[in-house]
Short mmCIF file of C-alpha atoms in Angstrom, two decimals:
data_model
loop_
_atom_site.label_atom_id
_atom_site.label_comp_id
_atom_site.label_asym_id
_atom_site.label_seq_id
_atom_site.Cartn_x
_atom_site.Cartn_y
_atom_site.Cartn_z
CA MET A 11 -13.04 -25.69 -10.07
CA ALA A 12 -11.86 -22.50 -8.39
CA ASP A 13 -13.94 -19.33 -8.20
CA PHE A 14 -11.33 -17.65 -10.38
CA ALA A 15 -11.82 -20.10 -13.23
CA ASN A 16 -12.27 -17.33 -15.73
CA LEU A 17 -8.75 -16.15 -14.93
CA GLN A 18 -6.97 -19.49 -15.16
CA GLN A 19 -4.80 -18.43 -18.08
CA PRO A 20 -1.60 -16.79 -16.82
CA VAL A 21 -1.43 -13.03 -17.07
CA SER A 22 0.66 -12.16 -20.10
CA HIS A 23 3.77 -10.07 -19.68
CA GLY A 24 2.74 -7.74 -22.46
CA ASN A 25 0.52 -4.70 -22.37
CA PRO A 26 -1.67 -4.79 -19.18
CA SER A 27 -4.63 -3.36 -21.09
CA GLU A 28 -4.52 -6.28 -23.54
CA LYS A 29 -4.36 -8.72 -20.66
CA ILE A 30 -7.39 -7.23 -18.96
CA ALA A 31 -9.39 -6.97 -22.17
CA SER A 32 -8.95 -10.71 -22.77
CA LEU A 33 -10.71 -11.63 -19.53
CA PRO A 34 -14.44 -12.43 -19.56
CA SER A 35 -16.74 -10.31 -17.46
CA THR A 36 -17.93 -11.30 -13.99
CA PRO A 37 -20.88 -10.22 -11.84
CA ASN A 38 -20.58 -7.09 -9.71
CA PRO A 39 -18.73 -8.29 -6.57
CA ILE A 40 -20.40 -5.63 -4.44
CA GLN A 41 -23.71 -7.48 -4.83
CA ALA A 42 -22.39 -11.02 -4.20
CA SER A 43 -22.89 -13.13 -1.07
CA SER A 44 -20.38 -14.29 1.55
CA ARG A 45 -19.17 -17.57 3.03
CA SER A 46 -17.18 -18.54 6.11
CA HIS A 47 -13.67 -17.21 6.87
CA PRO A 48 -10.88 -19.82 6.57
CA GLN A 49 -8.00 -20.14 9.03
CA ARG A 50 -4.39 -19.29 8.20
CA GLU A 51 -1.81 -22.07 7.90
CA PRO A 52 1.38 -22.06 10.04
CA LEU A 53 4.34 -20.04 8.76
CA SER A 54 7.02 -22.30 7.22
CA LEU A 55 10.76 -21.66 7.08
CA THR A 56 10.65 -21.31 3.31
CA ALA A 57 7.83 -18.76 3.54
CA LEU A 58 9.83 -16.85 6.15
CA PHE A 59 12.80 -16.85 3.78
CA ILE A 60 10.69 -15.45 0.93
CA LYS A 61 9.06 -12.90 3.24
CA LYS A 62 12.46 -11.54 4.33
CA LEU A 63 13.90 -11.11 0.83
CA PRO A 64 16.38 -8.23 1.05
CA ASN A 65 16.14 -6.93 -2.52
CA LEU A 66 14.69 -7.36 -5.98
CA SER A 67 17.47 -9.61 -7.25
CA SER A 68 16.61 -12.14 -4.54
CA VAL A 69 13.07 -12.59 -5.87
CA ASN A 70 14.19 -14.65 -8.87
CA TYR A 71 16.14 -16.96 -6.57
CA ALA A 72 13.12 -17.26 -4.30
CA ARG A 73 11.04 -18.24 -7.31
CA LYS A 74 13.50 -21.04 -8.11
CA VAL A 75 13.26 -22.28 -4.52
CA PHE A 76 9.47 -22.08 -4.71
CA ASP A 77 9.37 -24.07 -7.97
CA GLN A 78 11.28 -26.95 -6.35
CA ILE A 79 8.50 -27.52 -3.82
CA PRO A 80 6.07 -30.21 -5.10
CA GLN A 81 3.00 -28.89 -3.33
CA PRO A 82 3.54 -25.32 -2.07
CA ASP A 83 1.09 -24.44 0.65
CA LEU A 84 -1.01 -21.34 1.18
CA THR A 85 1.63 -19.54 3.21
CA LEU A 86 4.24 -19.99 0.48
CA HIS A 87 1.92 -18.66 -2.20
CA ASN A 88 1.07 -15.65 0.00
CA SER A 89 4.74 -14.94 0.68
CA LEU A 90 5.62 -15.01 -3.00
CA ILE A 91 2.70 -12.74 -3.95
CA SER A 92 3.72 -10.32 -1.21
CA ALA A 93 7.35 -10.32 -2.43
CA TYR A 94 6.29 -9.65 -6.02
CA SER A 95 4.01 -6.81 -4.97
CA ARG A 96 6.60 -5.33 -2.62
CA TYR A 97 9.07 -4.98 -5.49
CA TYR A 98 6.45 -3.77 -7.99
CA LEU A 99 6.50 -6.98 -10.03
CA ASN A 100 2.78 -6.46 -10.40
CA LYS A 101 2.02 -8.80 -13.31
CA GLU A 102 3.92 -11.58 -11.53
CA ALA A 103 1.90 -11.02 -8.35
CA ILE A 104 -1.35 -11.31 -10.30
CA ASP A 105 -0.03 -14.37 -12.15
CA GLU A 106 0.69 -16.10 -8.85
CA PHE A 107 -2.76 -15.30 -7.47
CA ILE A 108 -4.31 -16.76 -10.63
CA SER A 109 -2.07 -19.82 -10.31
CA MET A 110 -3.40 -20.41 -6.79
CA GLN A 111 -6.95 -20.38 -8.12
CA SER A 112 -6.20 -22.69 -11.04
CA LYS A 113 -4.77 -25.24 -8.58
CA ASP A 114 -7.81 -24.91 -6.30
CA THR A 115 -5.54 -23.56 -3.55
CA ARG A 116 -7.79 -21.80 -1.09
CA ILE A 117 -6.99 -18.19 -0.31
CA ASP A 118 -7.00 -16.25 2.94
CA CYS A 119 -6.98 -12.58 3.85
CA TYR A 120 -3.17 -12.34 3.58
CA ALA A 121 -3.13 -12.84 -0.20
CA VAL A 122 -5.62 -10.08 -0.93
CA PRO A 123 -3.92 -6.76 0.02
CA PRO A 124 -0.74 -7.31 -2.05
CA VAL A 125 -2.59 -8.50 -5.17
CA LEU A 126 -5.03 -5.58 -4.95
CA LYS A 127 -2.06 -3.25 -4.58
CA SER A 128 -0.66 -4.70 -7.81
CA CYS A 129 -4.02 -4.24 -9.52
CA SER A 130 -4.01 -0.60 -8.40
CA SER A 131 -0.50 -0.05 -9.73
CA LEU A 132 -1.51 -1.42 -13.15
CA VAL A 133 -4.90 0.33 -12.98
CA ALA A 134 -6.25 -3.16 -13.67
CA LYS A 135 -9.88 -2.41 -12.85
CA CYS A 136 -11.41 -5.62 -14.22
CA VAL A 137 -8.83 -7.88 -12.58
CA GLY A 138 -9.30 -6.12 -9.25
CA GLN A 139 -13.06 -6.59 -9.48
CA ARG A 140 -12.55 -10.30 -10.07
CA VAL A 141 -10.27 -10.48 -7.05
CA HIS A 142 -13.09 -8.81 -5.10
CA SER A 143 -15.50 -11.50 -6.31
CA VAL A 144 -13.13 -14.20 -5.06
CA VAL A 145 -12.83 -12.37 -1.75
CA ILE A 146 -16.60 -12.38 -1.28
CA ASN A 147 -16.99 -16.02 -2.33
CA HIS A 148 -14.40 -17.02 0.27
CA GLY A 149 -16.03 -14.94 2.99
CA LEU A 150 -13.05 -12.64 3.43
CA ASP A 151 -14.78 -9.31 2.90
CA SER A 152 -15.35 -8.59 6.60
CA GLY A 153 -11.67 -8.35 7.61
CA ILE A 154 -10.32 -4.87 8.30
CA PHE A 155 -7.19 -5.30 6.15
CA VAL A 156 -9.19 -6.62 3.22
CA GLN A 157 -11.78 -3.84 3.54
CA THR A 158 -9.07 -1.19 3.67
CA SER A 159 -7.37 -2.70 0.62
CA LEU A 160 -10.63 -2.81 -1.34
CA ILE A 161 -11.44 0.83 -0.54
CA ASP A 162 -7.89 1.81 -1.45
CA PHE A 163 -8.04 -0.15 -4.73
CA TYR A 164 -11.36 1.29 -5.88
CA ALA A 165 -10.34 4.82 -4.87
CA LYS A 166 -7.06 4.59 -6.79
CA VAL A 167 -8.65 3.25 -9.99
CA GLY A 168 -11.33 5.94 -9.87
CA ASN A 169 -14.35 3.81 -8.90
CA LEU A 170 -15.30 5.92 -5.90
CA ASP A 171 -18.91 4.72 -5.93
CA ALA A 172 -17.72 1.17 -5.21
CA ALA A 173 -15.29 2.44 -2.56
CA LYS A 174 -18.11 4.39 -0.89
CA GLN A 175 -20.44 1.37 -1.04
CA ILE A 176 -17.89 -0.82 0.76
CA PHE A 177 -17.30 1.97 3.27
CA THR A 178 -21.04 2.34 3.94
CA GLY A 179 -21.33 -1.38 4.72
CA ILE A 180 -18.72 -1.19 7.49
CA SER A 181 -20.34 -0.87 10.91
CA ASP A 182 -17.28 0.12 12.95
CA LYS A 183 -15.57 2.79 10.86
CA ASP A 184 -11.95 3.24 11.86
CA PRO A 185 -10.32 6.62 10.98
CA ALA A 186 -8.15 4.71 8.49
CA PHE A 187 -11.25 3.95 6.39
CA TYR A 188 -12.26 7.61 6.37
CA ASN A 189 -8.72 8.69 5.51
CA ARG A 190 -8.53 6.40 2.47
CA LEU A 191 -11.88 7.56 1.14
CA ILE A 192 -11.28 11.26 1.85
CA SER A 193 -7.97 11.02 0.02
CA GLY A 194 -9.66 9.34 -2.97
CA PHE A 195 -12.46 11.92 -3.28
CA SER A 196 -10.04 14.80 -2.72
CA LYS A 197 -7.68 13.63 -5.47
CA SER A 198 -10.61 13.10 -7.85
CA GLY A 199 -11.69 16.71 -7.36
CA ASP A 200 -14.91 15.93 -5.44
CA VAL A 201 -14.04 18.17 -2.50
CA LEU A 202 -17.67 18.38 -1.34
CA MET A 203 -17.86 14.63 -0.69
CA ALA A 204 -14.39 14.68 0.88
CA ARG A 205 -15.49 17.48 3.19
CA LYS A 206 -18.76 15.68 4.01
CA LEU A 207 -16.83 12.55 5.04
CA PHE A 208 -14.41 14.63 7.08
CA ASP A 209 -17.33 16.28 8.93
CA GLU A 210 -18.82 12.85 9.66
CA MET A 211 -15.70 11.64 11.47
CA GLU A 212 -16.18 11.17 15.19
CA GLU A 213 -12.44 10.80 15.71
CA ARG A 214 -9.97 12.79 13.61
CA THR A 215 -6.32 11.90 13.59
CA LEU A 216 -3.52 14.18 12.47
CA VAL A 217 -3.39 12.16 9.25
CA SER A 218 -7.04 13.13 8.68
CA TRP A 219 -6.22 16.82 8.92
CA ILE A 220 -3.18 16.50 6.66
CA ILE A 221 -4.92 14.63 3.83
CA SER A 222 -7.94 16.95 4.05
CA LYS A 223 -5.89 20.03 3.23
CA ASP A 224 -7.14 19.94 -0.39
CA THR A 225 -10.84 19.65 0.45
CA GLY A 226 -11.68 23.34 0.21
CA PHE A 227 -10.72 24.40 3.73
CA LEU A 228 -6.95 24.44 3.41
CA LYS A 229 -6.38 27.27 5.91
CA GLU A 230 -8.36 25.51 8.66
CA CYS A 231 -6.59 22.17 8.08
CA ARG A 232 -3.15 23.74 7.87
CA LYS A 233 -3.70 25.70 11.08
CA LYS A 234 -4.99 22.60 12.92
CA THR A 235 -2.06 20.51 11.66
CA VAL A 236 0.54 23.08 12.64
CA ASP A 237 -1.14 23.70 16.01
CA LEU A 238 -1.07 19.99 16.80
CA MET A 239 2.54 19.57 15.73
CA ASN A 240 3.63 22.74 17.54
CA PHE A 241 2.27 21.11 20.66
CA LEU A 242 4.44 18.07 19.89
CA ARG A 243 7.76 19.80 19.35
CA ASP A 244 10.07 16.82 19.85
CA VAL A 245 11.48 15.03 16.82
CA ILE A 246 10.13 11.66 18.03
CA SER A 247 6.52 12.81 17.58
CA TRP A 248 7.22 14.18 14.12
CA ASN A 249 9.02 10.99 13.12
CA SER A 250 6.05 8.91 14.26
CA MET A 251 3.74 10.99 12.11
CA ILE A 252 6.02 10.81 9.06
CA MET A 253 6.30 7.03 9.47
CA GLY A 254 2.53 6.69 9.75
CA LEU A 255 1.98 8.67 6.56
CA ALA A 256 4.70 6.77 4.70
CA ILE A 257 3.36 3.33 5.66
CA ASN A 258 -0.16 4.32 4.64
CA GLY A 259 0.99 5.50 1.22
CA PHE A 260 0.75 9.27 1.74
CA ALA A 261 4.23 10.02 0.42
CA GLU A 262 3.61 13.62 -0.57
CA ASP A 263 2.13 14.39 2.84
CA ALA A 264 5.10 12.78 4.60
CA THR A 265 7.46 15.01 2.63
CA ALA A 266 5.31 18.07 3.35
CA LEU A 267 5.43 17.25 7.06
CA TYR A 268 9.23 17.16 6.86
CA GLU A 269 9.16 20.70 5.46
CA GLU A 270 6.74 21.77 8.22
CA MET A 271 9.00 20.49 10.98
CA ARG A 272 11.94 22.38 9.51
CA GLU A 273 9.89 25.59 9.36
CA ILE A 274 9.15 25.53 13.10
CA GLY A 275 12.73 24.66 14.00
CA VAL A 276 12.58 20.91 14.72
CA ASN A 277 15.74 19.30 13.35
CA PRO A 278 15.26 15.95 11.59
CA ASP A 279 17.37 12.96 12.59
CA ASP A 280 18.34 9.68 10.94
CA ILE A 281 14.93 8.15 11.78
CA THR A 282 13.19 11.02 9.98
CA PHE A 283 14.95 10.08 6.78
CA VAL A 284 14.20 6.39 7.21
CA GLY A 285 10.53 7.40 7.12
CA LEU A 286 11.00 9.75 4.17
CA LEU A 287 12.88 7.17 2.11
CA MET A 288 10.21 4.61 2.96
CA ALA A 289 7.60 7.09 1.69
CA CYS A 290 9.51 7.44 -1.59
CA ILE A 291 9.60 3.66 -1.97
CA HIS A 292 5.83 3.37 -1.47
CA ALA A 293 5.25 6.08 -4.08
CA CYS A 294 8.06 4.87 -6.37
CA ARG A 295 9.51 8.41 -6.24
CA VAL A 296 13.09 7.51 -7.08
CA GLN A 297 14.44 10.98 -7.84
CA LEU A 298 12.82 12.49 -4.75
CA GLY A 299 14.39 9.73 -2.67
CA PHE A 300 17.83 10.57 -4.03
CA GLU A 301 17.26 14.27 -3.32
CA LEU A 302 16.26 13.56 0.27
CA PHE A 303 19.22 11.24 0.71
CA GLY A 304 21.47 14.06 -0.50
CA LYS A 305 19.87 16.55 1.90
CA MET A 306 20.39 14.16 4.78
CA ARG A 307 24.12 13.93 4.12
CA LEU A 308 24.96 17.42 2.87
CA GLU A 309 22.44 19.74 4.50
CA HIS A 310 21.75 18.01 7.80
CA LYS A 311 25.17 16.34 8.14
CA ILE A 312 23.56 13.01 9.08
CA ARG A 313 25.77 10.03 8.40
CA PRO A 314 23.84 7.34 6.47
CA LYS A 315 23.28 4.06 8.26
CA ILE A 316 22.72 0.64 6.77
CA GLU A 317 18.94 1.26 6.72
CA HIS A 318 19.35 4.35 4.53
CA HIS A 319 21.66 2.55 2.10
CA ALA A 320 19.19 -0.36 1.97
CA TYR A 321 16.31 1.96 1.06
CA VAL A 322 18.38 3.68 -1.65
CA LEU A 323 19.24 0.27 -3.10
CA ASP A 324 15.56 -0.61 -2.92
CA LEU A 325 14.67 2.54 -4.87
CA LEU A 326 17.20 1.65 -7.54
CA CYS A 327 15.93 -1.90 -7.82
CA ARG A 328 12.27 -0.89 -7.95
CA SER A 329 13.06 1.54 -10.76
CA GLY A 330 14.84 -1.22 -12.72
CA ARG A 331 18.30 0.31 -12.35
CA LEU A 332 19.92 -2.94 -11.25
CA LYS A 333 23.38 -2.17 -12.62
CA GLN A 334 23.54 1.10 -10.69
CA ALA A 335 22.35 -0.72 -7.55
#
């Protein structure tokens, strides 16, 4: 039977806290042992279709297609979990992960980040820990994307000790690992630990300086950030930074960077607002997205392109306003 046997019952669509409370406890995944890393299966046309779903309303259709397949493979399961997570159908994403385990479908590293993201969104601490146990039992805990997702999950649900323990066990610490952990400690109010981690960094990116602005040395971080961006005065450099922040989930920092570029006289372009709207989607900041979309058209006189309209529709769908979309 699968490692996730204690989660074989589908996740209910009621209160998430009731769902989590009904699950039996499992050993601490941090202390478990590892196995070998499985290989990924080839991408199928159906999986590609599910992966490229244009909006929330397409997910239900994709589910119908998926249900017609007698024996869906690993790639199909991964694609469906990713689609659910992408459109904040978090309980459905967890359900599908559990379904994979109940059918003894092996998992790979591509299923883990989206299901952990869903656990974070629901603050489903116990479920996320069980996912971590499965990750360890399948030998997937050494991959960079899985490690980043685990640190991000534990930081977001407030278990910073677990996040730090995973971080400590990583031999080659990429700045992205530091950034996730610094952000977690900073938001929790532990500015001393956030500052300690920042001081340990051998390589500091601009993202590191931006997210460290709340760690008790705001003036130093702000000056360093502005100095770096003053050196890069073209809009392309600013857009790259905004995109990087948006993709990594730092929506507030992406918006703050937009204000910074305006202050020093760099005019945003249509790509700037693609990044800003993407940031709003990652943070589910619907109203802020609408405000930025309005600024783009009215204040900056930038004509919306299909990408901007697509992101606005995405915001509407993610917020459940399907009729308005």
